[in-house]
PDB file of C-alpha atoms in Angstrom:
ATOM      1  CA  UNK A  25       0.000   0.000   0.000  1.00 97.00           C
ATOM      2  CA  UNK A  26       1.200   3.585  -0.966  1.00 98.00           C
ATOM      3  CA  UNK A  27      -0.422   6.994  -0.254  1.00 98.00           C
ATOM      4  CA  UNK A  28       0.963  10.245  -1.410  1.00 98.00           C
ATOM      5  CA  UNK A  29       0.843  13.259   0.797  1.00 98.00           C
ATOM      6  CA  UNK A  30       0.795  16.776  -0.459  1.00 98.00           C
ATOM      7  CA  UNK A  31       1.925  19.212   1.729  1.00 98.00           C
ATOM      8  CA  UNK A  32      -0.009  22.876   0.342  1.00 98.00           C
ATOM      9  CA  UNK A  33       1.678  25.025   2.399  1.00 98.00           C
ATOM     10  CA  UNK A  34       4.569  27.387   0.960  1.00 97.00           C
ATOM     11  CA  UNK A  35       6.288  26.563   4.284  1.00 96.00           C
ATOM     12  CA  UNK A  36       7.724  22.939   3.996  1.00 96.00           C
ATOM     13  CA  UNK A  37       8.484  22.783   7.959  1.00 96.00           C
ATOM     14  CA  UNK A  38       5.299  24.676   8.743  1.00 97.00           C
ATOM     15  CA  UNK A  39       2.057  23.469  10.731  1.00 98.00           C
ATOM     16  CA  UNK A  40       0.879  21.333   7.756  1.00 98.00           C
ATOM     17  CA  UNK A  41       3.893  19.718   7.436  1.00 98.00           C
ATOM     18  CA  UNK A  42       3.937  18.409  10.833  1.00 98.00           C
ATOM     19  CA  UNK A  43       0.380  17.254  10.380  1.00 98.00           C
ATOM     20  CA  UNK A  44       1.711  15.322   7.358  1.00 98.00           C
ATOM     21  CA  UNK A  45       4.752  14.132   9.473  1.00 98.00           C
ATOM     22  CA  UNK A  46       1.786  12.792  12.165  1.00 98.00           C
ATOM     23  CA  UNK A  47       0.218  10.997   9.745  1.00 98.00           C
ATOM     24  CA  UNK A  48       3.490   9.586   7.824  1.00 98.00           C
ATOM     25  CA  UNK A  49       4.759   8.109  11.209  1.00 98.00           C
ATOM     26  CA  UNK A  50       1.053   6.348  11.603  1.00 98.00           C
ATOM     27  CA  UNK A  51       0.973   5.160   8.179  1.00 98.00           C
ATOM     28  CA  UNK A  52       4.847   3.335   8.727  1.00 98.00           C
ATOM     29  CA  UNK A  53       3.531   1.857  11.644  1.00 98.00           C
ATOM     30  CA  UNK A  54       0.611   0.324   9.691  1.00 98.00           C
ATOM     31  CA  UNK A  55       3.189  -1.178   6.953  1.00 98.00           C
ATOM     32  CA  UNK A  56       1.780   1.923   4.241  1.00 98.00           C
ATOM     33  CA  UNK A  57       4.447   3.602   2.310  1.00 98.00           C
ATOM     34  CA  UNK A  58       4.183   7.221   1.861  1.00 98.00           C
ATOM     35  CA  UNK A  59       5.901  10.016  -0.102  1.00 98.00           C
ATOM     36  CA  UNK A  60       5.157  13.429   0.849  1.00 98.00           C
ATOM     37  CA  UNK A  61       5.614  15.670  -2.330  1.00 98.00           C
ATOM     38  CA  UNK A  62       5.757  19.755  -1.252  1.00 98.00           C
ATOM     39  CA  UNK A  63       3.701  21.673  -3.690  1.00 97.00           C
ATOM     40  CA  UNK A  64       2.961  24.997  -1.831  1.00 97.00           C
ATOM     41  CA  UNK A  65       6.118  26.542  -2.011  1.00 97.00           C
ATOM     42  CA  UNK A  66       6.082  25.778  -6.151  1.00 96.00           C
ATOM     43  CA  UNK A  67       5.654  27.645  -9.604  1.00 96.00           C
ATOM     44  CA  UNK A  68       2.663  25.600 -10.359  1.00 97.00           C
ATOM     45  CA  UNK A  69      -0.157  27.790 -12.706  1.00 96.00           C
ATOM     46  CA  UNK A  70      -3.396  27.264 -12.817  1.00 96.00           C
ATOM     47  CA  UNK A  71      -5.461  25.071 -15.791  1.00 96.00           C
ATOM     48  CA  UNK A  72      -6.330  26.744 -19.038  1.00 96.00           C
ATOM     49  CA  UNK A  73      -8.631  23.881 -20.423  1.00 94.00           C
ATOM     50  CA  UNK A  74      -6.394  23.526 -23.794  1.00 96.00           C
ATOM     51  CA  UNK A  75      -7.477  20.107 -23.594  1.00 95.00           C
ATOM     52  CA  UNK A  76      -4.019  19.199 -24.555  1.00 96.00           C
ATOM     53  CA  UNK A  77      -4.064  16.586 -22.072  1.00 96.00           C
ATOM     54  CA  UNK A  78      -6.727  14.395 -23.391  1.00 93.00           C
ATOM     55  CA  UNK A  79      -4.504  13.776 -26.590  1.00 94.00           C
ATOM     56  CA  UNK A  80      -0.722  13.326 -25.181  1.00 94.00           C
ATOM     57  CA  UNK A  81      -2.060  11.963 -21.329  1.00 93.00           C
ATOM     58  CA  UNK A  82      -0.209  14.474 -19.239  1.00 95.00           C
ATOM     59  CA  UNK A  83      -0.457  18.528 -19.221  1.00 97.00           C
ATOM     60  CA  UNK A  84       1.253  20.876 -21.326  1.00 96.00           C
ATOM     61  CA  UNK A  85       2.792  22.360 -18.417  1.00 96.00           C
ATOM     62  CA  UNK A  86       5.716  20.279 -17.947  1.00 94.00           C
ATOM     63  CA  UNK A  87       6.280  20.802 -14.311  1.00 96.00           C
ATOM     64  CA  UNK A  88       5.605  18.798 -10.942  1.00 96.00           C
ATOM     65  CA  UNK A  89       2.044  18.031 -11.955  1.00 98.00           C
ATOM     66  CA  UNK A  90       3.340  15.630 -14.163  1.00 97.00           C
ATOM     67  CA  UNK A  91       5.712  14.581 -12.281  1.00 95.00           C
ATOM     68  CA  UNK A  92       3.559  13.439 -10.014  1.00 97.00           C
ATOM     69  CA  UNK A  93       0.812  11.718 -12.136  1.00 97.00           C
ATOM     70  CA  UNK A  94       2.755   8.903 -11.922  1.00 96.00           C
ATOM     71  CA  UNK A  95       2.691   8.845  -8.082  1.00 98.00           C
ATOM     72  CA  UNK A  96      -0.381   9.626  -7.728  1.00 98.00           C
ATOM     73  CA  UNK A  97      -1.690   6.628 -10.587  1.00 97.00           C
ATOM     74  CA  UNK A  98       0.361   3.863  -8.323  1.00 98.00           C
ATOM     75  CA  UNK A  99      -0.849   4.971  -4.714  1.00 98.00           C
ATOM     76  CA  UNK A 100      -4.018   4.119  -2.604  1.00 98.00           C
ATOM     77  CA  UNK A 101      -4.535   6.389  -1.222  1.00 98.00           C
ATOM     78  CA  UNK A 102      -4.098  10.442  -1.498  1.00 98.00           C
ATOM     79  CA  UNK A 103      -3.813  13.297   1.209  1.00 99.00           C
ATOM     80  CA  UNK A 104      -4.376  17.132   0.217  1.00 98.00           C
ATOM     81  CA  UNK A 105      -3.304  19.397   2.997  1.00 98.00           C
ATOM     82  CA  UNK A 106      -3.038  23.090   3.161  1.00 98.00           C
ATOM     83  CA  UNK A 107      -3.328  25.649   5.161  1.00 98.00           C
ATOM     84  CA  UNK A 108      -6.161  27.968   5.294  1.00 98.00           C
ATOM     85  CA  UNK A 109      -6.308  31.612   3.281  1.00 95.00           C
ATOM     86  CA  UNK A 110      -9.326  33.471   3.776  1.00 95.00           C
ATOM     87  CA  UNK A 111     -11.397  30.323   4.207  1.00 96.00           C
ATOM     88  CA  UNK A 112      -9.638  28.698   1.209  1.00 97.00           C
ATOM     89  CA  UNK A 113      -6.908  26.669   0.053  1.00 98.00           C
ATOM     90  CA  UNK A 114      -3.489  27.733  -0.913  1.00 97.00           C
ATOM     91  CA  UNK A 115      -3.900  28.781  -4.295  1.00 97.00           C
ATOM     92  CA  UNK A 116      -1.089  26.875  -5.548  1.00 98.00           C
ATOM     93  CA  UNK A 117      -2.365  23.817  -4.357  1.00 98.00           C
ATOM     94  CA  UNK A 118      -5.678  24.373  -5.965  1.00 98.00           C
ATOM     95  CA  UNK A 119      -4.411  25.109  -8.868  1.00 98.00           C
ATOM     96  CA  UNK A 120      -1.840  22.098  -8.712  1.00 98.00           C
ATOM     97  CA  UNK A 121      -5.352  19.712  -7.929  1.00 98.00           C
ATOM     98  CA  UNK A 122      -7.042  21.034 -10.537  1.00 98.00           C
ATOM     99  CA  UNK A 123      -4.415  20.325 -12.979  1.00 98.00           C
ATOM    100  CA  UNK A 124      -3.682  16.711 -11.372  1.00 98.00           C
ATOM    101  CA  UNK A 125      -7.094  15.779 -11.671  1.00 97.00           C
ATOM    102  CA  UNK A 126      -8.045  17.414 -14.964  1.00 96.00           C
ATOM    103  CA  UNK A 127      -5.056  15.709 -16.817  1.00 97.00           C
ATOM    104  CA  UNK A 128      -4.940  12.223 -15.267  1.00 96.00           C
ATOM    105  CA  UNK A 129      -7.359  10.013 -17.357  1.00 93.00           C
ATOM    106  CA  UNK A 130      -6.634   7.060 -15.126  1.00 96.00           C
ATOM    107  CA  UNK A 131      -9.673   5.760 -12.816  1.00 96.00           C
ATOM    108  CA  UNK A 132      -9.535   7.158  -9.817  1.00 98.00           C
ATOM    109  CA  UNK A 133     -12.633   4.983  -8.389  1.00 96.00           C
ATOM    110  CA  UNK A 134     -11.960   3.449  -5.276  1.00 96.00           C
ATOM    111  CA  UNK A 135      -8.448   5.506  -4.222  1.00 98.00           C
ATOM    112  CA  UNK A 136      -8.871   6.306  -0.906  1.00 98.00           C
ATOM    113  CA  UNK A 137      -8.706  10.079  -0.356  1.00 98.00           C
ATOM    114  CA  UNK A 138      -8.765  12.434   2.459  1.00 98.00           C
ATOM    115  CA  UNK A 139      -7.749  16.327   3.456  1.00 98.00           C
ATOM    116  CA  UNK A 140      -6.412  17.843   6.008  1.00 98.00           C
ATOM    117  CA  UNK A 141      -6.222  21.857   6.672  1.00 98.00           C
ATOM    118  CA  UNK A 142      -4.466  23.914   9.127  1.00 98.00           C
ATOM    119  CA  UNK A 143      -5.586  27.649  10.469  1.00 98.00           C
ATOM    120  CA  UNK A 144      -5.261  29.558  13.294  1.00 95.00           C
ATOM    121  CA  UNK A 145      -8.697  29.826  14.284  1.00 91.00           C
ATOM    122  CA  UNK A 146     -11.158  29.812  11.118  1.00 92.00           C
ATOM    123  CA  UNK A 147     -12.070  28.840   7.715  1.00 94.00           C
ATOM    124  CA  UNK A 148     -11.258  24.925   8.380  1.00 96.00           C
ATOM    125  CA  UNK A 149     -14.515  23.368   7.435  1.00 95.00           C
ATOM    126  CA  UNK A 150     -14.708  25.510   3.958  1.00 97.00           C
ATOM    127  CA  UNK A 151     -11.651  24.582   2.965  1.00 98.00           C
ATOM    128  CA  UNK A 152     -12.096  20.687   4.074  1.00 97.00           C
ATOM    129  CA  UNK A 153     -14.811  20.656   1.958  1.00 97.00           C
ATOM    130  CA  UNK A 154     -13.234  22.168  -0.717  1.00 98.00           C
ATOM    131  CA  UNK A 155     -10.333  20.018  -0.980  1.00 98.00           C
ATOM    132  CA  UNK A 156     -12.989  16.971  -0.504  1.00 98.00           C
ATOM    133  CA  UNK A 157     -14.476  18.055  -3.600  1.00 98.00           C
ATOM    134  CA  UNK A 158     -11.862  16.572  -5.549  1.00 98.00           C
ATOM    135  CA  UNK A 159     -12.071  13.047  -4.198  1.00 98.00           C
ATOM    136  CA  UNK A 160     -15.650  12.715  -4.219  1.00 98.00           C
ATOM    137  CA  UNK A 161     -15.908  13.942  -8.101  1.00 97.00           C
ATOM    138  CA  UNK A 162     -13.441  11.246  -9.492  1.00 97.00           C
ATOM    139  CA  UNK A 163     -15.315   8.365  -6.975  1.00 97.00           C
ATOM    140  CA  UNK A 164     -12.870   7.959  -4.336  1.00 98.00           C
ATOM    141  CA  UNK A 165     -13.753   7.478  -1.313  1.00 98.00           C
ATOM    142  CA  UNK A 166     -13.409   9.657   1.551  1.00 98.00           C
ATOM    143  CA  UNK A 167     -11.745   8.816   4.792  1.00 98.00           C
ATOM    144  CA  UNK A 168     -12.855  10.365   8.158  1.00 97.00           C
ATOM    145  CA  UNK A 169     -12.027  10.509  11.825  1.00 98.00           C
ATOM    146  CA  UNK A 170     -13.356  11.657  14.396  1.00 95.00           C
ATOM    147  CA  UNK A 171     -13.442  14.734  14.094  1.00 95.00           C
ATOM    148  CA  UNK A 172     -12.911  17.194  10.879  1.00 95.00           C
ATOM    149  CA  UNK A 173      -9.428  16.781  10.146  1.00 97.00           C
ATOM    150  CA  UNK A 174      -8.433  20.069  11.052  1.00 97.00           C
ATOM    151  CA  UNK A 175      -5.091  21.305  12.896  1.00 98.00           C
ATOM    152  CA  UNK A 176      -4.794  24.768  14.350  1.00 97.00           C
ATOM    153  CA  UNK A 177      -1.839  26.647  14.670  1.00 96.00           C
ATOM    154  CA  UNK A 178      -0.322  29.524  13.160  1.00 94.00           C
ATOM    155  CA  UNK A 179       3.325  30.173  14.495  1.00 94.00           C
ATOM    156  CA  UNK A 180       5.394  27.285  13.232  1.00 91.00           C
ATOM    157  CA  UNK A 181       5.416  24.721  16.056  1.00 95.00           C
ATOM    158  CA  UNK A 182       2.013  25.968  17.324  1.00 97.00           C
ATOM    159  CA  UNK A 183       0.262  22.476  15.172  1.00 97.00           C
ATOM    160  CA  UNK A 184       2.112  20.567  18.027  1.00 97.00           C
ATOM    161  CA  UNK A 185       0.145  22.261  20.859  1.00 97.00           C
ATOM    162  CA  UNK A 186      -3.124  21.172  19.367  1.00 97.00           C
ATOM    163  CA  UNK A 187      -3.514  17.777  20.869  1.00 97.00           C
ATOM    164  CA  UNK A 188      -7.272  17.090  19.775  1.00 97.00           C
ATOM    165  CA  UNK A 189      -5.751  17.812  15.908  1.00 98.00           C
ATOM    166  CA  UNK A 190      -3.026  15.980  15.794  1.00 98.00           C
ATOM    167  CA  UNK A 191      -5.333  12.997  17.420  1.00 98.00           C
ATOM    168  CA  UNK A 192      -7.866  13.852  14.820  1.00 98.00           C
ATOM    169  CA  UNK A 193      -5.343  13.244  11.589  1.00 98.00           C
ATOM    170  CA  UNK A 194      -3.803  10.023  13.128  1.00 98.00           C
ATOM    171  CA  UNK A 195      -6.621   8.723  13.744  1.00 98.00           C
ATOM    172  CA  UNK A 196      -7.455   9.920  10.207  1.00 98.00           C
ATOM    173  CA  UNK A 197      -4.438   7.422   9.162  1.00 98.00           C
ATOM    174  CA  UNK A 198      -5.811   4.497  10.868  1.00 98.00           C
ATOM    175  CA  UNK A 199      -8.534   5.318   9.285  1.00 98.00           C
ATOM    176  CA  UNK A 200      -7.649   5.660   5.905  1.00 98.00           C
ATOM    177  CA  UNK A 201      -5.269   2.573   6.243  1.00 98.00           C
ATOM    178  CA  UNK A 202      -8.469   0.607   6.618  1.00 98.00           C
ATOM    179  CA  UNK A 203     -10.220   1.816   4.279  1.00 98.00           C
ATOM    180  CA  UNK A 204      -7.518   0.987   1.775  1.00 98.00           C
ATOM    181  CA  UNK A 205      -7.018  -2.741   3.102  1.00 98.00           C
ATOM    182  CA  UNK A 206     -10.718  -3.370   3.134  1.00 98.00           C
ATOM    183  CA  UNK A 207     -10.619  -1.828  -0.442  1.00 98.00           C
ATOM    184  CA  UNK A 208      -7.869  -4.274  -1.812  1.00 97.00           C
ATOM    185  CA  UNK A 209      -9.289  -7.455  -0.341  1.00 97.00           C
ATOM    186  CA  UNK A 210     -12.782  -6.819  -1.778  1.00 96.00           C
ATOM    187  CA  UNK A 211     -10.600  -6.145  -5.228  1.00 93.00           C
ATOM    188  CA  UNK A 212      -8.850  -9.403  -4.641  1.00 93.00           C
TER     189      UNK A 212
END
């Protein structure tokens, strides 16, 4: 089993980060590999339906997109974090989803995805569903926990104060890590 992680946040040792980390040490322990791929901090534009992608099977924007089609075709799972921006996403990892999904004509039916997002105080459950958006579009299933998978913190270091959050997105690994083994034996 393999899930890829996206860290959203421009910050690569930020508060999302060490939700990712959280959920990286969880998913060893459960025997999942996992590759956490930064995309916040990257030169990534945004889609400009060329359609270019439906005839070669990758976008025209040769960048980490593409790179990470691949990835993101041979993994089980898939976990979109960022930290929230006026009740949104980072803009460069919306723009990097929109791409990945767009230009990825693989099936993406039974994946197992999930999102995590990371604020100070607000705008967690807009952006959780935003980022959910993706999964449930292309048929993957969601994961949960037991809570909204939300972290806050703002200063870095502040994520590892917020004990319920950090529960919440381990738990969300468990979780997920389930979902993907129950997946793969009903497959099989």
């Amino acid at each position: 089993m393999k899930v890829l992680l996206l860290n959203g946040s421009p910050k690569a040792r930020g508060n999302t980060a060490y939700a990712l980390s959280q959920m990286a040490e969880v998913f060893a322990a459960e025997g999942v590999e996992t590759e956490i791929l930064q995309v916040g901090n990257q030169p990534i534009r945004g889609c400009i339906a060329c359609g270019s992608c439906r005839k070669t099977g990758k976008c025209v924007f040769d960048d980490v997109v593409n790179q990470a089609a691949e990835a993101f075709r041979e993994a089980d799972g898939l976990v979109a974090a960022s930290p929230v921006y006026y009740a949104s996403a980072n803009a460069t990892l919306v723009a990097f989803l929109d791409r990945l999904f767009y230009s990825t004509g693989f099936d993406k039916r039974m994946k197992v995805g999930a999102s995590v997002v990371v604020a100070r105080r607000g705008g967690c459950s807009a952006t959780f569903d935003e980022l959910n958006k993706y999964f449930t579009i292309s048929g993957m299933p969601v994961a949960s926990s037991h809570y909204w998978n939300s972290v806050h913190g703002r200063a870095p270091g502040e994520a590892a104060q917020d004990l319920e959050g950090i529960a919440t997105v381990r738990n969300l690994a468990k979780n997920m890590t389930f979902l993907m083994k129950s997946i793969a034996l009903g497959k099989a």
